[in-house]
Amino acid sequence: MARPIFAHIDTDALKHNLGVIRNHAGTARIMAVIKANGYGHGMAKVARALWTTDGFAVASIDEAIQLRELGWLKPILLLEGVFGADEIAACVNHRIAITVHHFDQIRMLQASKPAQSLALFLKLNSGMNRLGFEPQDFLRALAQLQAMQTCTDITLMSHFATADDAYGIADQLQVIQTCFDELPYPVSLANSAALFRYPASRGDWVRPGIALYGASPFADTAASALDLRPAMTLHSRIIAVQTLKPGDALGYGRTWIADRPSRIGVVACGYADGYPRHAPTGTPILVNGQLTRTLGRVSMDMMFADLTGLPDADAGSAVILWGKGLPVESVASAAGTISYELLCARAQRVPDHE
């Protein structure tokens, strides 16, 4: 028999979340971000569930081509653009839109002389300082694209650094408006957080990511408060039970020592499955639908759950690591990370089960 750990991917939840996002997007089209294997959910499964969206955004040419092979005919955007001139021909052949964020990419386009029109998203660095042209260079970059006869399908884009916290988007939005003002092109700005909090950022294309998967983009707002439903539930089981007396230590490093008689459940899940090794004692976990806590150090294939207050729990009891009944952001917060990392980290050895 296989190890009892598996992920259930709820395609109905994905469809529901897309509907919630569509309500917030207004008239803007939705570029669903499904990079990183659909945030760990399985890109093909996510794409099929979100087939009614207006476009998909990915990180690599291979992901984009896979979508075309699945039969997707609508827009696909390469969020980091091309990494070499050889990818431009593939973008032409497969009708893949390219993010352009530095002058080397423009030089590659000029040298390749694509035979057919390319869709381009010209990216402004409005303050995140990751990708994009500096404001003083933006119009020069745009002029170079305009001079190319096969680069007439242009969308202007930027990305917010702090749409999910109290700092907000006002500073960046001012830079964006100054650069984009009166330019006759569509605009793409909003990520999940901006989509929910800042209607002024909607533009013509929105690019939701984490909200599609049912996790909140905000540290201070639960996903359920946004009417989002978790798309991934990570399941396992208790595979052994240990009884500890006061003074007994648990697991590698003896990081937890019992101060009372304790029942400990050994869970078939570890950091090789994608669970964070740094999750401390006290991280929430569900056993038989009841909330309890992890104990000690997470090892490669196993971890520990406190069963002391759960007399009905025993070997074979069902465990939920995150998902339905236990928001992934609650686990992430306890582990000092974010839900994105947990979802994307699901290991290949953890299968999907219906």
mmCIF file of C-alpha atoms in Angstrom, residues 98-229:
data_model
loop_
_atom_site.group_PDB
_atom_site.id
_atom_site.type_symbol
_atom_site.label_atom_id
_atom_site.label_comp_id
_atom_site.label_asym_id
_atom_site.label_seq_id
_atom_site.Cartn_x
_atom_site.Cartn_y
_atom_site.Cartn_z
ATOM 1 C CA ILE A 98 5.852 38.262 -23.788
ATOM 2 C CA THR A 99 6.556 40.528 -20.840
ATOM 3 C CA VAL A 100 9.265 43.002 -21.847
ATOM 4 C CA HIS A 101 11.145 44.455 -18.865
ATOM 5 C CA HIS A 102 14.658 45.345 -20.031
ATOM 6 C CA PHE A 103 16.389 46.632 -23.139
ATOM 7 C CA ASP A 104 18.189 43.370 -23.895
ATOM 8 C CA GLN A 105 14.805 41.804 -24.563
ATOM 9 C CA ILE A 106 13.970 44.617 -26.989
ATOM 10 C CA ARG A 107 17.288 44.055 -28.753
ATOM 11 C CA MET A 108 16.448 40.361 -29.055
ATOM 12 C CA LEU A 109 13.102 41.238 -30.609
ATOM 13 C CA GLN A 110 14.725 43.654 -33.028
ATOM 14 C CA ALA A 111 17.331 41.098 -34.082
ATOM 15 C CA SER A 112 14.859 38.229 -34.473
ATOM 16 C CA LYS A 113 12.552 40.189 -36.806
ATOM 17 C CA PRO A 114 9.500 38.024 -36.051
ATOM 18 C CA ALA A 115 7.441 37.276 -39.148
ATOM 19 C CA GLN A 116 4.125 37.571 -37.334
ATOM 20 C CA SER A 117 2.710 39.983 -34.787
ATOM 21 C CA LEU A 118 3.636 39.458 -31.154
ATOM 22 C CA ALA A 119 1.596 40.459 -28.115
ATOM 23 C CA LEU A 120 3.807 42.316 -25.636
ATOM 24 C CA PHE A 121 3.302 43.474 -22.044
ATOM 25 C CA LEU A 122 5.669 46.393 -21.415
ATOM 26 C CA LYS A 123 6.558 46.462 -17.716
ATOM 27 C CA LEU A 124 7.203 49.567 -15.637
ATOM 28 C CA ASN A 125 9.218 49.436 -12.422
ATOM 29 C CA SER A 126 6.940 51.631 -10.348
ATOM 30 C CA GLY A 127 8.678 50.970 -7.032
ATOM 31 C CA MET A 128 8.964 47.246 -6.405
ATOM 32 C CA ASN A 129 12.470 47.287 -7.914
ATOM 33 C CA ARG A 130 12.288 43.755 -9.214
ATOM 34 C CA LEU A 131 11.466 43.821 -12.945
ATOM 35 C CA GLY A 132 10.570 46.647 -15.299
ATOM 36 C CA PHE A 133 11.878 49.777 -16.971
ATOM 37 C CA GLU A 134 12.657 52.767 -14.792
ATOM 38 C CA PRO A 135 10.129 55.609 -15.241
ATOM 39 C CA GLN A 136 12.684 57.775 -17.074
ATOM 40 C CA ASP A 137 13.326 54.939 -19.580
ATOM 41 C CA PHE A 138 9.770 53.751 -20.080
ATOM 42 C CA LEU A 139 8.743 55.969 -22.994
ATOM 43 C CA ARG A 140 12.014 55.234 -24.802
ATOM 44 C CA ALA A 141 11.356 51.507 -24.469
ATOM 45 C CA LEU A 142 7.805 51.991 -25.725
ATOM 46 C CA ALA A 143 9.034 53.996 -28.732
ATOM 47 C CA GLN A 144 11.428 51.203 -29.683
ATOM 48 C CA LEU A 145 8.601 48.689 -29.635
ATOM 49 C CA GLN A 146 6.321 51.004 -31.582
ATOM 50 C CA ALA A 147 8.980 51.224 -34.308
ATOM 51 C CA MET A 148 8.733 47.458 -34.875
ATOM 52 C CA GLN A 149 5.903 46.636 -37.273
ATOM 53 C CA THR A 150 5.245 43.228 -35.691
ATOM 54 C CA CYS A 151 5.006 44.577 -32.123
ATOM 55 C CA THR A 152 1.806 46.601 -32.288
ATOM 56 C CA ASP A 153 -0.223 44.589 -29.726
ATOM 57 C CA ILE A 154 1.052 46.273 -26.542
ATOM 58 C CA THR A 155 -0.286 46.244 -22.975
ATOM 59 C CA LEU A 156 1.243 48.385 -20.215
ATOM 60 C CA MET A 157 1.855 46.659 -16.895
ATOM 61 C CA SER A 158 3.366 47.047 -13.442
ATOM 62 C CA HIS A 159 3.308 45.135 -10.163
ATOM 63 C CA PHE A 160 2.509 46.254 -6.606
ATOM 64 C CA ALA A 161 4.887 45.509 -3.722
ATOM 65 C CA THR A 162 2.594 46.368 -0.788
ATOM 66 C CA ALA A 163 -1.012 45.971 -1.926
ATOM 67 C CA ASP A 164 -1.430 43.422 0.877
ATOM 68 C CA ASP A 165 -0.362 45.637 3.786
ATOM 69 C CA ALA A 166 -1.020 49.009 5.364
ATOM 70 C CA TYR A 167 1.457 50.841 3.129
ATOM 71 C CA GLY A 168 -0.875 50.345 0.186
ATOM 72 C CA ILE A 169 -0.384 51.290 -3.457
ATOM 73 C CA ALA A 170 -0.707 55.102 -3.513
ATOM 74 C CA ASP A 171 2.978 55.837 -4.174
ATOM 75 C CA GLN A 172 3.310 53.294 -6.926
ATOM 76 C CA LEU A 173 -0.024 54.211 -8.449
ATOM 77 C CA GLN A 174 1.114 57.824 -8.756
ATOM 78 C CA VAL A 175 4.231 56.725 -10.666
ATOM 79 C CA ILE A 176 2.124 54.473 -12.878
ATOM 80 C CA GLN A 177 -0.408 57.175 -13.673
ATOM 81 C CA THR A 178 2.342 59.654 -14.528
ATOM 82 C CA CYS A 179 3.972 57.200 -16.965
ATOM 83 C CA PHE A 180 0.812 55.724 -18.470
ATOM 84 C CA ASP A 181 -1.231 58.929 -18.678
ATOM 85 C CA GLU A 182 -2.841 59.387 -22.106
ATOM 86 C CA LEU A 183 -1.044 56.385 -23.636
ATOM 87 C CA PRO A 184 -3.562 54.566 -25.860
ATOM 88 C CA TYR A 185 -2.890 51.047 -24.592
ATOM 89 C CA PRO A 186 -4.588 48.561 -22.253
ATOM 90 C CA VAL A 187 -3.241 48.373 -18.699
ATOM 91 C CA SER A 188 -2.587 45.440 -16.348
ATOM 92 C CA LEU A 189 -1.783 46.152 -12.679
ATOM 93 C CA ALA A 190 -3.793 44.345 -10.015
ATOM 94 C CA ASN A 191 -2.646 41.205 -8.228
ATOM 95 C CA SER A 192 -4.959 39.382 -5.800
ATOM 96 C CA ALA A 193 -4.520 41.896 -2.981
ATOM 97 C CA ALA A 194 -5.014 44.977 -5.145
ATOM 98 C CA LEU A 195 -8.025 43.388 -6.798
ATOM 99 C CA PHE A 196 -9.824 43.075 -3.458
ATOM 100 C CA ARG A 197 -8.776 46.384 -1.875
ATOM 101 C CA TYR A 198 -8.096 48.891 -4.638
ATOM 102 C CA PRO A 199 -10.708 49.137 -7.407
ATOM 103 C CA ALA A 200 -8.700 51.938 -9.030
ATOM 104 C CA SER A 201 -6.025 49.383 -9.927
ATOM 105 C CA ARG A 202 -8.256 47.101 -11.980
ATOM 106 C CA GLY A 203 -7.359 48.440 -15.412
ATOM 107 C CA ASP A 204 -8.041 46.208 -18.420
ATOM 108 C CA TRP A 205 -6.372 43.006 -17.189
ATOM 109 C CA VAL A 206 -6.105 41.772 -13.579
ATOM 110 C CA ARG A 207 -3.617 39.075 -12.596
ATOM 111 C CA PRO A 208 -4.931 37.101 -9.579
ATOM 112 C CA GLY A 209 -2.799 34.349 -8.141
ATOM 113 C CA ILE A 210 -3.141 33.215 -4.525
ATOM 114 C CA ALA A 211 -6.850 34.089 -4.285
ATOM 115 C CA LEU A 212 -7.656 31.609 -7.048
ATOM 116 C CA TYR A 213 -6.436 28.841 -4.769
ATOM 117 C CA GLY A 214 -8.569 29.920 -1.832
ATOM 118 C CA ALA A 215 -5.941 31.532 0.361
ATOM 119 C CA SER A 216 -6.131 35.116 1.574
ATOM 120 C CA PRO A 217 -3.589 37.600 0.220
ATOM 121 C CA PHE A 218 -3.843 39.523 3.514
ATOM 122 C CA ALA A 219 -2.277 38.707 6.880
ATOM 123 C CA ASP A 220 -5.196 40.360 8.697
ATOM 124 C CA THR A 221 -8.114 38.878 6.728
ATOM 125 C CA ALA A 222 -9.210 35.245 6.587
ATOM 126 C CA ALA A 223 -9.908 33.679 3.210
ATOM 127 C CA SER A 224 -13.429 32.834 4.355
ATOM 128 C CA ALA A 225 -14.100 36.539 4.973
ATOM 129 C CA LEU A 226 -13.371 37.076 1.271
ATOM 130 C CA ASP A 227 -15.673 34.171 0.320
ATOM 131 C CA LEU A 228 -12.702 32.135 -0.895
ATOM 132 C CA ARG A 229 -12.605 28.344 -0.556
#
